[in-house]
Structures are given as structure tokens and as C-alpha cells.
mmCIF file of C-alpha atoms in Angstrom:
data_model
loop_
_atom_site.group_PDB
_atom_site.id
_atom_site.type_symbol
_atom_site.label_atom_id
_atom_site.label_comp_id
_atom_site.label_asym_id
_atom_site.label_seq_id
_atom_site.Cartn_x
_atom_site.Cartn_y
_atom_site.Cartn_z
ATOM 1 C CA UNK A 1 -6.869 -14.040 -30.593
ATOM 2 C CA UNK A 2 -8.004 -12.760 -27.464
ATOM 3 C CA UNK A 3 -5.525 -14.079 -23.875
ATOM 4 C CA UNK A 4 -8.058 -15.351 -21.075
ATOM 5 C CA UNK A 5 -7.271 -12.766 -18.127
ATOM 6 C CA UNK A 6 -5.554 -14.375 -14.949
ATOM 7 C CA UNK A 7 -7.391 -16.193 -12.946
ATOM 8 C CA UNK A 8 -6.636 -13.720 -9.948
ATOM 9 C CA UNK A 9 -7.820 -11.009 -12.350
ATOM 10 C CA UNK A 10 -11.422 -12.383 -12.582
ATOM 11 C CA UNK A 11 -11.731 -12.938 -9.322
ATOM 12 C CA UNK A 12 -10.219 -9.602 -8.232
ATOM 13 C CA UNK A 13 -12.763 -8.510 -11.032
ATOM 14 C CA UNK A 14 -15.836 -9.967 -9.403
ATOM 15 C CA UNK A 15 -14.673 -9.263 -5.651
ATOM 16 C CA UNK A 16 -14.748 -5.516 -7.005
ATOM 17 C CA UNK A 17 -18.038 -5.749 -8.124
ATOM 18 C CA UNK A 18 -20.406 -7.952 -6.079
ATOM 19 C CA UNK A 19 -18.384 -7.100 -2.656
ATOM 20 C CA UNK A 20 -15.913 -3.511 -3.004
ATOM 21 C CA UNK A 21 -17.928 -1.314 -5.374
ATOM 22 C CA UNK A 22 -21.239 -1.011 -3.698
ATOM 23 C CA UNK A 23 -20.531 -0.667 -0.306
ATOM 24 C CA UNK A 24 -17.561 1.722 -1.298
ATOM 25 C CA UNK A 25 -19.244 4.547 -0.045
ATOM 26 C CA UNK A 26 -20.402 3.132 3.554
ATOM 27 C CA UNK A 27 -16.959 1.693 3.996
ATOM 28 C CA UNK A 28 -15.852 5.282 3.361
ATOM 29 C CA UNK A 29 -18.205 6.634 6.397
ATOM 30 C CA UNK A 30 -17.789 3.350 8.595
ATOM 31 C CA UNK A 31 -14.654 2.020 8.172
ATOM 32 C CA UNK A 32 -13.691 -1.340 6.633
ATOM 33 C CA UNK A 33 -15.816 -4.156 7.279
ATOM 34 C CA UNK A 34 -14.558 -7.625 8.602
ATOM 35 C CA UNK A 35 -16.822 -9.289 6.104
ATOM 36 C CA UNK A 36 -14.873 -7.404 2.819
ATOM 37 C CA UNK A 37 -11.587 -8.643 4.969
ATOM 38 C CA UNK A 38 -12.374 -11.995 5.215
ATOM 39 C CA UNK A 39 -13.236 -11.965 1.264
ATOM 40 C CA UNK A 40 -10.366 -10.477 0.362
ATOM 41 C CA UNK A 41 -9.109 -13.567 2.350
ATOM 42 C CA UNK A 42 -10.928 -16.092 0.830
ATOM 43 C CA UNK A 43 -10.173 -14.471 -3.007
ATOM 44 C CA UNK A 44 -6.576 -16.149 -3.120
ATOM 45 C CA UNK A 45 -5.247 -12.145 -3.695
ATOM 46 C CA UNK A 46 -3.236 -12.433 -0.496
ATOM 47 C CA UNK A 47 -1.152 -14.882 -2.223
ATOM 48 C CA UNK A 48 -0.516 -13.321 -5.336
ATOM 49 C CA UNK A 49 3.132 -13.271 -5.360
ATOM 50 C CA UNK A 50 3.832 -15.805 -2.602
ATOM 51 C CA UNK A 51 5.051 -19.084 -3.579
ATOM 52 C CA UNK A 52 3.303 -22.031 -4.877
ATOM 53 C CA UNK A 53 4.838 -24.624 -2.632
ATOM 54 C CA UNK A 54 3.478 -22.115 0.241
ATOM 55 C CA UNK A 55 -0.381 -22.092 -0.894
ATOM 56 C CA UNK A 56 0.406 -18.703 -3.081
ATOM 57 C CA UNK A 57 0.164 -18.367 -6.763
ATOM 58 C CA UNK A 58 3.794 -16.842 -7.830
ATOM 59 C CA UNK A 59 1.736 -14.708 -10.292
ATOM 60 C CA UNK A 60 3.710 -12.496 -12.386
ATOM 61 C CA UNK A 61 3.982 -8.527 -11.252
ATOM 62 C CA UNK A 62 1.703 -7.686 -14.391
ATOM 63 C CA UNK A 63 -0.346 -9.455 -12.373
ATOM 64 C CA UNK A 64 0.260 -8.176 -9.082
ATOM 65 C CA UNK A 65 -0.110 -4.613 -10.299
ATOM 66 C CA UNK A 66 -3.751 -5.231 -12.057
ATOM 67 C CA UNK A 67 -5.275 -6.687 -9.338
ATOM 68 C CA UNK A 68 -4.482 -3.759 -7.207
ATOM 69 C CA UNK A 69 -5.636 -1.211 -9.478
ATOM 70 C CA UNK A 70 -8.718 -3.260 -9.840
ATOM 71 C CA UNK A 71 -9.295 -3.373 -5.902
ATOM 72 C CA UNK A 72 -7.895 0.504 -5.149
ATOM 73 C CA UNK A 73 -10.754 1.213 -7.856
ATOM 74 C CA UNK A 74 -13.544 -0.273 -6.335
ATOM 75 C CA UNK A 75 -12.729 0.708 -2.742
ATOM 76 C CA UNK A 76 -9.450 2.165 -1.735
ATOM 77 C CA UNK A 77 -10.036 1.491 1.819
ATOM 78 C CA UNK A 78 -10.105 -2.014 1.426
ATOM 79 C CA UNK A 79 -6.848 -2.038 -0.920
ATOM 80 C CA UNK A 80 -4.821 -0.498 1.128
ATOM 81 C CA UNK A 81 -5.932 -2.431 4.377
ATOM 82 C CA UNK A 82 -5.159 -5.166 2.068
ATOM 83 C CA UNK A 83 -1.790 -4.066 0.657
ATOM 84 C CA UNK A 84 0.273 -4.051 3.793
ATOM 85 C CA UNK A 85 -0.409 -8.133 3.848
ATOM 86 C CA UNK A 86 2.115 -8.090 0.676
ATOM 87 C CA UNK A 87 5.252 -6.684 2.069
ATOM 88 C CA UNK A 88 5.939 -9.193 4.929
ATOM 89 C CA UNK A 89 4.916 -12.086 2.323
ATOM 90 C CA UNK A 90 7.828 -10.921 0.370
ATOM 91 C CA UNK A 91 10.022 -10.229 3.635
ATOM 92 C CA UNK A 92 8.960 -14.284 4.645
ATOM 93 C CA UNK A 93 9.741 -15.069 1.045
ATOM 94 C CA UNK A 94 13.187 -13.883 0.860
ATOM 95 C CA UNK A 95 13.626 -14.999 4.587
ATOM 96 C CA UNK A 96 15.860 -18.079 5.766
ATOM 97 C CA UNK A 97 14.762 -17.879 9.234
ATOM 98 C CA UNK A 98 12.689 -20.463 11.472
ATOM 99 C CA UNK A 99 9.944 -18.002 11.315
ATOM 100 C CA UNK A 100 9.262 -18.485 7.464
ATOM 101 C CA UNK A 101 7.960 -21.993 8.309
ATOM 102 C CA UNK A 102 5.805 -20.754 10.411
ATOM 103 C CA UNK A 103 3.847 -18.096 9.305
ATOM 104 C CA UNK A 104 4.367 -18.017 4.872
ATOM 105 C CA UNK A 105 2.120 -20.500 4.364
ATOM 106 C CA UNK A 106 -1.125 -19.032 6.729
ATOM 107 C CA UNK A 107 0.153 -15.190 5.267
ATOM 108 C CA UNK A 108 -0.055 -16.924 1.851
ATOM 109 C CA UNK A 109 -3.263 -18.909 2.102
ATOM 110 C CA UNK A 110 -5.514 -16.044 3.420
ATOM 111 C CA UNK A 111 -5.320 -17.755 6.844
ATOM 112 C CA UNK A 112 -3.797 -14.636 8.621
ATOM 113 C CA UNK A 113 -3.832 -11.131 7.234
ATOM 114 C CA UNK A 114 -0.797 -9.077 7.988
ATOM 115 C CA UNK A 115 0.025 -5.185 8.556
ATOM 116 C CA UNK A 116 3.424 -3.629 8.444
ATOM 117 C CA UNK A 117 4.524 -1.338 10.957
ATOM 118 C CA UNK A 118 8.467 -0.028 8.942
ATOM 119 C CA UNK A 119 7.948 2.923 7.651
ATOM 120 C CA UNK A 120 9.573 4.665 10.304
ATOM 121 C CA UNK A 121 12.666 3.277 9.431
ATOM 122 C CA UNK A 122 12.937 5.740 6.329
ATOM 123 C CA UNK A 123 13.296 8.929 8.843
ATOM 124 C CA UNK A 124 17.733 7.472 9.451
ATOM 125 C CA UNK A 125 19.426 8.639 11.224
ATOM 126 C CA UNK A 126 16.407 9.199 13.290
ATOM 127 C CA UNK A 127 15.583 6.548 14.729
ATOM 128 C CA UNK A 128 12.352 6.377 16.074
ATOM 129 C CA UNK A 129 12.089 2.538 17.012
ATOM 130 C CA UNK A 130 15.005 1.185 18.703
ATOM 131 C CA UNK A 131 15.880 -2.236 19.041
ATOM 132 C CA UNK A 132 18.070 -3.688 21.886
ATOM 133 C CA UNK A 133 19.134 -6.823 22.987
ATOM 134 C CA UNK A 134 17.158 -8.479 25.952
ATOM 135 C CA UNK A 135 16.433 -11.693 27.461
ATOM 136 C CA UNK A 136 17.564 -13.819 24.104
ATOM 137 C CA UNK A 137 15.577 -11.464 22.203
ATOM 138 C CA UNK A 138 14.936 -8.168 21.335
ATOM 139 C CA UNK A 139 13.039 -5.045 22.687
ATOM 140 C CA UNK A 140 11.264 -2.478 20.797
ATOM 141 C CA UNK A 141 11.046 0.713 21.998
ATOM 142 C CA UNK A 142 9.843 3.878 20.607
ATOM 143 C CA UNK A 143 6.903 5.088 18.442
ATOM 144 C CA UNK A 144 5.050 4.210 15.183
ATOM 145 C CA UNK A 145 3.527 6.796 13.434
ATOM 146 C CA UNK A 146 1.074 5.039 11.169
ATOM 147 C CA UNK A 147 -0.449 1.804 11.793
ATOM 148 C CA UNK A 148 -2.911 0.310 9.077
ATOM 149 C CA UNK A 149 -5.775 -1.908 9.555
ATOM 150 C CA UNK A 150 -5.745 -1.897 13.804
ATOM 151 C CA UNK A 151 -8.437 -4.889 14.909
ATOM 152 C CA UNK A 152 -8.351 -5.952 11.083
ATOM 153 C CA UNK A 153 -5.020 -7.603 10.557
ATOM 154 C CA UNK A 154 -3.906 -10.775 12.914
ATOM 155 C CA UNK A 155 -0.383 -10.317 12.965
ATOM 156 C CA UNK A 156 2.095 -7.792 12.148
ATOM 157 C CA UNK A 157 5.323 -6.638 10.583
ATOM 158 C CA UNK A 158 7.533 -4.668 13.280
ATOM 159 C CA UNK A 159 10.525 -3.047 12.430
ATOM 160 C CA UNK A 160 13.353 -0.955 14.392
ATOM 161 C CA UNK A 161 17.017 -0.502 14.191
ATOM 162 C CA UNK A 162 19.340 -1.569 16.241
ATOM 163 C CA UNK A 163 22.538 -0.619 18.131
ATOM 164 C CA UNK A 164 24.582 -1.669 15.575
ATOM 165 C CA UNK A 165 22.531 0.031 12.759
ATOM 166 C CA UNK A 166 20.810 -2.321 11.244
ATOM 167 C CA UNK A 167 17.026 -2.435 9.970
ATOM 168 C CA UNK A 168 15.393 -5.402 12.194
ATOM 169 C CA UNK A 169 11.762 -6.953 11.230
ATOM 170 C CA UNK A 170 10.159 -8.866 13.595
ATOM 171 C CA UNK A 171 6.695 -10.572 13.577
ATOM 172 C CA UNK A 172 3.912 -10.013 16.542
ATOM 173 C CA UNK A 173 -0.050 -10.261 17.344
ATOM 174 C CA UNK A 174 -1.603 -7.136 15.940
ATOM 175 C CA UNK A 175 -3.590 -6.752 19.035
ATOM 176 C CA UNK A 176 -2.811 -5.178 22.502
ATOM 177 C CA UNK A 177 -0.064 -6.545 25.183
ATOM 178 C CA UNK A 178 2.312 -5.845 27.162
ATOM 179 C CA UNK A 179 4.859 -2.982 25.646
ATOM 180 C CA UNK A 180 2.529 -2.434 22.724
ATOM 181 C CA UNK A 181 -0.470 0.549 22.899
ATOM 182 C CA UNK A 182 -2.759 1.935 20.060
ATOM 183 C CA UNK A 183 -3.569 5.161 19.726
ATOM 184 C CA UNK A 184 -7.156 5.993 18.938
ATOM 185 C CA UNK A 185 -8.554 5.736 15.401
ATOM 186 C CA UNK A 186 -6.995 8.502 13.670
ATOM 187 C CA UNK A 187 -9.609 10.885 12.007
ATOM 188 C CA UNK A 188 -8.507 11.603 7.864
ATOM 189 C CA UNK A 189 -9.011 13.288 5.449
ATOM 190 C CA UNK A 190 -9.289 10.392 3.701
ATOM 191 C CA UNK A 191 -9.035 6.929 4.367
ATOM 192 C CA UNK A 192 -9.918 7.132 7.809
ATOM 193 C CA UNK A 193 -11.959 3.598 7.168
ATOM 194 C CA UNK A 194 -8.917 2.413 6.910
ATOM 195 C CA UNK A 195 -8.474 1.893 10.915
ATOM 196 C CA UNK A 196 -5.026 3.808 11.027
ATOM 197 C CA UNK A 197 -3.367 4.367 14.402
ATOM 198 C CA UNK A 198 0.116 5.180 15.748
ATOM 199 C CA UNK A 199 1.448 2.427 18.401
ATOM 200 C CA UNK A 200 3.556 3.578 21.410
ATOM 201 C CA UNK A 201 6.019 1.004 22.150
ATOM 202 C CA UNK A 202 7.688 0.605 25.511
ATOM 203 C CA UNK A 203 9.354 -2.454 26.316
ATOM 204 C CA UNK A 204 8.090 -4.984 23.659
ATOM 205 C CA UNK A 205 9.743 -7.761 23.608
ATOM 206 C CA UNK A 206 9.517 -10.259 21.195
ATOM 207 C CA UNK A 207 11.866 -13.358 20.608
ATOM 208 C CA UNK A 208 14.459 -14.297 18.427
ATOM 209 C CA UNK A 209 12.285 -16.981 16.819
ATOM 210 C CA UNK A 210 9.893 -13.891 15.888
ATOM 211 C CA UNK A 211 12.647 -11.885 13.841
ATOM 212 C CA UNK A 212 12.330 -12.171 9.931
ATOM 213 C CA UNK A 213 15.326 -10.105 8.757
ATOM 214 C CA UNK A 214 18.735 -8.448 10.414
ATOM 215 C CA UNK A 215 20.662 -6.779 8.118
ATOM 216 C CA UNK A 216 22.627 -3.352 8.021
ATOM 217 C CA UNK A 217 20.454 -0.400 7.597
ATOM 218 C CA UNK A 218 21.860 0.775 4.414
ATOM 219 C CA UNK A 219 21.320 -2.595 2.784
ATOM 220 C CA UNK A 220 17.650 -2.214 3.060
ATOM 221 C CA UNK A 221 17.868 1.395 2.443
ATOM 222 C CA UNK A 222 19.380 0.304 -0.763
ATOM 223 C CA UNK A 223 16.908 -1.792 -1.824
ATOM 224 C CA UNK A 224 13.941 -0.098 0.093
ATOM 225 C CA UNK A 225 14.539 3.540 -2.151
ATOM 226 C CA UNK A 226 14.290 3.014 -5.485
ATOM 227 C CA UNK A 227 10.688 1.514 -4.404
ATOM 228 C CA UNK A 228 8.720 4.934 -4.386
ATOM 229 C CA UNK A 229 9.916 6.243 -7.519
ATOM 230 C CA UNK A 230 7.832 3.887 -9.310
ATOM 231 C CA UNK A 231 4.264 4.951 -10.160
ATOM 232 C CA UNK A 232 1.526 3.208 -7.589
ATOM 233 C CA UNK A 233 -0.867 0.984 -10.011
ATOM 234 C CA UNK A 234 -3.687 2.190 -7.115
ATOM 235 C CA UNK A 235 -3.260 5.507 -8.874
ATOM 236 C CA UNK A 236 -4.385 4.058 -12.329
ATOM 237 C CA UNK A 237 -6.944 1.938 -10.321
ATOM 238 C CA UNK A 238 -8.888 5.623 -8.672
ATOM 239 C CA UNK A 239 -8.313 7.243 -12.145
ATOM 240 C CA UNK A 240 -9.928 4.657 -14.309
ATOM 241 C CA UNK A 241 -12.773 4.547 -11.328
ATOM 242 C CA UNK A 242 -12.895 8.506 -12.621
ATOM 243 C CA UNK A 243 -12.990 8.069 -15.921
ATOM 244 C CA UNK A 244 -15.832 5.530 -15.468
ATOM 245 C CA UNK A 245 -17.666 7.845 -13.555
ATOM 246 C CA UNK A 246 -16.795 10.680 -15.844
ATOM 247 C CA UNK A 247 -17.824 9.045 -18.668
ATOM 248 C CA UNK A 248 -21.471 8.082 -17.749
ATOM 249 C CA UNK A 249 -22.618 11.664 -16.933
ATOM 250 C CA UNK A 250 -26.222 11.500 -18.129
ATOM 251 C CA UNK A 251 -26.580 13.073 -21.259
ATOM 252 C CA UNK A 252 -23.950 15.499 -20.683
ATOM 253 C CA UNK A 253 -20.867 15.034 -24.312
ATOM 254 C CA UNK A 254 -18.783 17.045 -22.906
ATOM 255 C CA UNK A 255 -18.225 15.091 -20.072
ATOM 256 C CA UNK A 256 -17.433 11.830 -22.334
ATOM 257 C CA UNK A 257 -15.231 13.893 -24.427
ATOM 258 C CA UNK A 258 -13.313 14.714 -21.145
ATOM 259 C CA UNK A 259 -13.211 11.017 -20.368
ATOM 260 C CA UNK A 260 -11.827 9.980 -23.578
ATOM 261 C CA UNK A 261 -9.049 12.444 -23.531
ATOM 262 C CA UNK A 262 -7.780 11.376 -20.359
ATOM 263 C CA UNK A 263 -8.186 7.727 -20.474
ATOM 264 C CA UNK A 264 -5.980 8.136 -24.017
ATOM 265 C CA UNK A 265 -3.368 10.088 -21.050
ATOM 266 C CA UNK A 266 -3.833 7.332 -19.115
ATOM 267 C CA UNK A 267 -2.652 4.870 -21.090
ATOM 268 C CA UNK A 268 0.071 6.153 -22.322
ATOM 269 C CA UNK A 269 1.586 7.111 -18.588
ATOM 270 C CA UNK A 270 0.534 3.339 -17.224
ATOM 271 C CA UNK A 271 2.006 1.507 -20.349
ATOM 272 C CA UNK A 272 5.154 4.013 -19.316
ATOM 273 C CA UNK A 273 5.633 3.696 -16.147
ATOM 274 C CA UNK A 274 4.727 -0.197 -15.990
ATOM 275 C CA UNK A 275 8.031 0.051 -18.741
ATOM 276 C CA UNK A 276 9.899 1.194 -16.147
ATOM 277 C CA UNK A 277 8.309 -1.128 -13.339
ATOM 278 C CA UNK A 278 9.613 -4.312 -14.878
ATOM 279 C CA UNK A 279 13.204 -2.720 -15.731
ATOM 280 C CA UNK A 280 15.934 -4.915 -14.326
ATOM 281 C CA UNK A 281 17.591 -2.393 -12.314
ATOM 282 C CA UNK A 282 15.497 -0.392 -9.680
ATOM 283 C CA UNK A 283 18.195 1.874 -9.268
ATOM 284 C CA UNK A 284 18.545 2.946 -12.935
ATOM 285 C CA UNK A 285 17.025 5.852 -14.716
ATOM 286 C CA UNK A 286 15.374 7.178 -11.633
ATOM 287 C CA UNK A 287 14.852 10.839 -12.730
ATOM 288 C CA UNK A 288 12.555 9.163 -15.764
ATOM 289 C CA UNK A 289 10.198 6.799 -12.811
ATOM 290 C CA UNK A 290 10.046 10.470 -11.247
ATOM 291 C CA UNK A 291 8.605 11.899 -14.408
ATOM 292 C CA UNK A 292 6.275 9.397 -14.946
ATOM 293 C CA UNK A 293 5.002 9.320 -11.592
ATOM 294 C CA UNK A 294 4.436 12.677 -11.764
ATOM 295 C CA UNK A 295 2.835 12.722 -14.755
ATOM 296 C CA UNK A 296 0.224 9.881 -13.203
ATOM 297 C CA UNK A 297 -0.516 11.960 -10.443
ATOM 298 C CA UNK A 298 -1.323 15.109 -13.125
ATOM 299 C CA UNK A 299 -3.627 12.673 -14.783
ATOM 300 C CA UNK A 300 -5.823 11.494 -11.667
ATOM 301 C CA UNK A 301 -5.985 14.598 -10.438
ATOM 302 C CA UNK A 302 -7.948 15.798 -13.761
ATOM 303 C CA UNK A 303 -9.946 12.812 -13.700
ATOM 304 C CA UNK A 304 -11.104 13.171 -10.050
ATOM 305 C CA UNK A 305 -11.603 17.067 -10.617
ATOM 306 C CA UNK A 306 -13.383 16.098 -14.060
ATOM 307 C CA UNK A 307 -16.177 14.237 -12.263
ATOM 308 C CA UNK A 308 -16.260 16.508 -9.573
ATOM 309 C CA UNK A 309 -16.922 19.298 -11.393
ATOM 310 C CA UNK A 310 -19.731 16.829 -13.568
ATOM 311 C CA UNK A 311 -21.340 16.098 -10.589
ATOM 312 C CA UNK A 312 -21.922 19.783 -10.083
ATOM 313 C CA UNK A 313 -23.460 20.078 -6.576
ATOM 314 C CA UNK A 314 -24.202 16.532 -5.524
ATOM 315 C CA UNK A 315 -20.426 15.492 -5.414
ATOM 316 C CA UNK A 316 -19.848 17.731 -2.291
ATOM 317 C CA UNK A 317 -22.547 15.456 -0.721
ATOM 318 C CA UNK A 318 -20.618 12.467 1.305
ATOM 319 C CA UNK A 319 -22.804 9.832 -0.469
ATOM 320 C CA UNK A 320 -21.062 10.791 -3.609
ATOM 321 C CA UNK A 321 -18.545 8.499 -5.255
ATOM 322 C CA UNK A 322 -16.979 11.524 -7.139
ATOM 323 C CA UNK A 323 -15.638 13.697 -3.698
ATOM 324 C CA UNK A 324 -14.503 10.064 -2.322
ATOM 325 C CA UNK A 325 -12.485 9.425 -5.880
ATOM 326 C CA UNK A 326 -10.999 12.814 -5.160
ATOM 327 C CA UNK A 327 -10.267 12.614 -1.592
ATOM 328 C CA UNK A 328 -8.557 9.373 -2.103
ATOM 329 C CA UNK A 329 -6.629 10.668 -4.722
ATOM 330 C CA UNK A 330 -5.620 13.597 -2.538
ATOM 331 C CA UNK A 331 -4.096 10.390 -0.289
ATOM 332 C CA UNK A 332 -2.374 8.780 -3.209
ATOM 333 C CA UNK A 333 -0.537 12.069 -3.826
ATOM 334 C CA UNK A 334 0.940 11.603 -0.605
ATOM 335 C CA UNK A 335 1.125 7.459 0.252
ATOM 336 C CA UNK A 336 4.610 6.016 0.602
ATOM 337 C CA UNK A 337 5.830 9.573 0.072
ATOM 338 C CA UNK A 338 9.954 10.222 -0.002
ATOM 339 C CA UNK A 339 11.680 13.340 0.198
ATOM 340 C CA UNK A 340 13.063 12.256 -3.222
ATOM 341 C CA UNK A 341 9.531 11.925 -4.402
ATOM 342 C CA UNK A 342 8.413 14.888 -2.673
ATOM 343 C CA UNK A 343 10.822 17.165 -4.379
ATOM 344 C CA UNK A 344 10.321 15.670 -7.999
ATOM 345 C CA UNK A 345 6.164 16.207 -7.606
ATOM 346 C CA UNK A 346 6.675 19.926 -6.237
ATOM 347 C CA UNK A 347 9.238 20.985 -9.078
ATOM 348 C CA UNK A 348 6.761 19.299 -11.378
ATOM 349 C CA UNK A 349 3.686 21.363 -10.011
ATOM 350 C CA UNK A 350 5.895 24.816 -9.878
ATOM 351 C CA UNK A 351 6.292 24.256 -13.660
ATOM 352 C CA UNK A 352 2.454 23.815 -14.605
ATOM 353 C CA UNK A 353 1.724 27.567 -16.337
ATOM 354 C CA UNK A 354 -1.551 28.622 -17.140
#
């Protein structure tokens, strides 16, 4: 007896293919369209692990995780425009503050789309956003390296520490205003469609009523770590998107033979590390999510090669799906990246022999 996928999962499915898919490789030369944003809002994928009473669907992180490989597939711009949107759902989620009220329900319903501006926080003791008191609320200072999906998201997820050390998030307009400058577009390697900027803050202030979560910086840190280790489902999402490629190389068996190989690889290192996803204690067996992740990131990076090198000539051209699989697996190896991380995928690559 065959289970009926989710119903996120078809429609994650069709978005892919009538909307993601075949303008994949314009969005990668143009930059994400509002149009594929305001689908993405109108799926019901914003809301995918919000709660019910809130307009989201409480789907279960099985869930969660195939929908993103599904969208990362089709067009990896748009998923990870799209993926920022989650975190401050789950900050509002977890939240007991008056701003929960106010903005859970528009984040969940596809209303608003929301970008997160925290990874700075993971360079402690550096601190390069501070947070002071000021006026009955706070002031952000400092600067934010990356900023994902500038004049695409509504609001945003701002985070600094304070003078007491702790990790502060606070909601604002993405757009901007006094205290708040964008730096032009940055130009990537890949991903640049992704309207990524830095933001120079100098005197934002936002007020209490704006703040979603005050806690002690090592409390997040705690929770915020073990995150990473775990293998990204968009990196089974651009593989697969390989593989497909890979696999209808006209008339060419050795090509399919390549594709079978490595989609049997594949599913073996997704059915591990999804294992290890749903275990009931981030913090445990660590060294084995490092392994695993590794081991996903050896995987795409034979399927992207694999359909370069099928391609022969044509995938250097930019109109090629094959060199944009590859460059945005080149981004994947490096998205969310840890020192922990960092170290686990370099010992792994100094141990490859020939």
C-alpha cells in the first residue's frame, strides 16, 4: 500500500515544476523574482512548521526537510531566499513575548516573508553587533556581514549581544531607515540572485515591543551548535537535481550507470543522516552527524562533477543547468559553515587518496 505524500509535498512538488525549475537558470543570471516570492507565499511552505492555531501546518520535520530538498532542487536561489523565513517562525514559536501576537500569524500565513540577520552572533567573543540600552529600548550597533533576500523579505530577524552577554533578537522592516544601510548587491560566485548584502548599523533603535528573545549567550550557543553538524536536506535536493540531469544524457550508458551508482550513495547517506536528524539529543554523537555530512558533501560533489563532465563543453556555457548545479553546490559546501564543521570536512578531504 502506497502513503499519499503530504499535502505540502505536492504542492512543493508542483511549485518546483510549473514555477522554480524553468526559470532556474534566468533567476541564476537575474536574481530572484518577486513573482517566485510571492508563490512561495501563496504555497502554504512558509508555514510548514508553524502552528496550526497560527495559520501554519505543524508538519512533521520529515516533512520540513523534503520540501526543501524539493525547492533547493529546482532553484536554489529561491530556497534559500525562502529558508531564512523559517528561523524567526521558530524564534516567534518558542517566544512568550507581545511580539508573537503580532507578527506569527502573518510570518505563518505567507502574509510577510522574513530574513534573518544572526549569524554574526557565532563569531563570540567577537562581537560584531552590540546591543545597548536606550530610550526604553535597545540600539544596534555594528555590522552584518550577510544579509539574504534585501528588497525581497518584509521584515527581519536582528540579532546582537548585549552588555550583559546575552544573544538579543529583535524584529524590524527589511527596508532602509534611520541607523540601518545596505550595502550593494554582493557579486557571488554563486547565489548572487539571491540579493545578499551586508547592513551597517549605527544607531538602530528598535523597541522593546520589537524584541523576540533575551537570553544569555551561551544558552543559545548551546542550542544554536549542534545545528550545523547535521547534514543540509538542500544538499540531497542539488544532488538528486544531478543525478536527474546525469541520468538523461542522450544516449550516452555510461552516464546512467554513473547516475545509478550515486543515487544508490545517496540514499544510503540521506536515510543516515536523516537517522541522526530526528535523534532526541542534538548534542549526542556529534563526531557521527560530522561523518555523515561529510560524506553528503563527497556525494554531490560527484554528482555535480558527473554532469559536468557529461555535458562536455556546453556546461561551461551560463545557460547550462549542469555549471549552476555545481556552483551551487560549491555554496552548500560552505552555507551555515562552523569551525567545527570546517575542520571535520578538511580532515575528511586530506584523507581522500587516489
Amino acid at each position: 500500500m502506497t502513503t499519499a505524500p503530504h499535502p505540502l509535498v505536492t504542492r512543493a512538488r508542483r511549485l518546483a515544476a510549473e514555477v522554480l525549475a524553468p526559470q532556474a537558470e534566468r533567476v541564476d543570471q537575474e536574481g530572484v523574482s518577486a513573482s517566485s516570492i510571492e508563490a512561495i507565499k501563496g504555497s502554504g511552505l512558509l508555514g510548514v512548521g508553524a502552528p496550526v492555531a497560527y495559520g501554519g501546518s505543524a508538519a512533521p520535520a520529515a516533512v520540513a526537510r523534503e520540501t526543501a530538498e524539493i525547492l533547493a532542487g529546482a532553484c536554489c536561489s529561491t530556497w534559500f531566499v525562502q529558508t531564512q523565513h523559517h528561523t524567526p517562525v521558530q524564534t516567534l514559536a518558542k517566544s512568550e513575548l507581545s511580539v508573537r501576537e503580532r507578527l506569527l500569524g502573518p510570518l505563518a500565513s505567507g502574509e510577510l516573508l522574513s530574513g534573518v540577520a544572526y549569524a554574526q552572533l557565532r563569531a563570540h567573543p567577537r562581537v560584531p553587533v552590540r546591543v545597548t540600552r536606550e530610550r526604553g529600548g535597545w540600539r544596534f550597533d555594528g555590522t552584518v556581514p550577510w544579509y539574504t533576500g534585501w528588497g525581497l523579505n518584509d521584515v527581519m530577524l536582528l540579532a546582537g549581544v548585549t552588555d550583559a552577554d546575552e544573544a538579543l533578537f529583535a524584529f524590524t522592516e527589511a527596508r532602509e531607515q534611520p541607523g540601518l544601510r545596505p550595502s550593494s548587491p554582493m557579486r557571488l560566485a554563486a547565489l548572487t540572485a539571491s540579493r545578499t548584502v551586508s547592513l551597517e548599523l549605527d544607531g538602530l533603535w528598535l523597541p522593546e515591543d520589537a524584541v523576540a528573545l533575551r537570553t544569555p549567550y551561551e544558552t543559545w550557543a548551546a542550542t544554536d551548535r549542534p545545528k550545523n553538524t547535521n547534514a543540509s536536506p538542500a544538499v540531497f535536493g542539488i544532488t538528486a537535481s544531478a543525478l536527474d540531469l546525469l541520468a538523461a544524457a542522450d544516449g550516452d550508458p555510461a552516464a546512467k550507470e554513473t547516475a545509478d551508482a550515486l543515487r544508490t550513495r545517496l540514499d544510503e547517506v540521506r536515510r543516515q543522516a536523516y537517522e541522526l536528524a530526528d535523534h532526541p539529543v542534538p548534542t549526542e554523537r556529534i563526531a557521527e552527524r560530522l561523518a555523515v555530512k561529510t560524506r553528503a558533501y563527497d556525494v554531490m560533489r560527484a554528482a555535480t562533477t558527473a554532469a559536468v563532465v557529461a555535458g562536455g563543453g556546453r556546461s561551461i556555457d551560463l545557460s547550462s543547468p549542469a555549471q549552476r548545479l555545481a556552483r551551487e553546490g560549491m555554496f552548500l559546501l560552505v552555507q551555515g559553515q562552523t569551525a567545527e564543521v570546517r575542520t571535520a570536512h578538511l580532515g575528511s578531504l586530506g584523507r581522500l587518496t587516489s
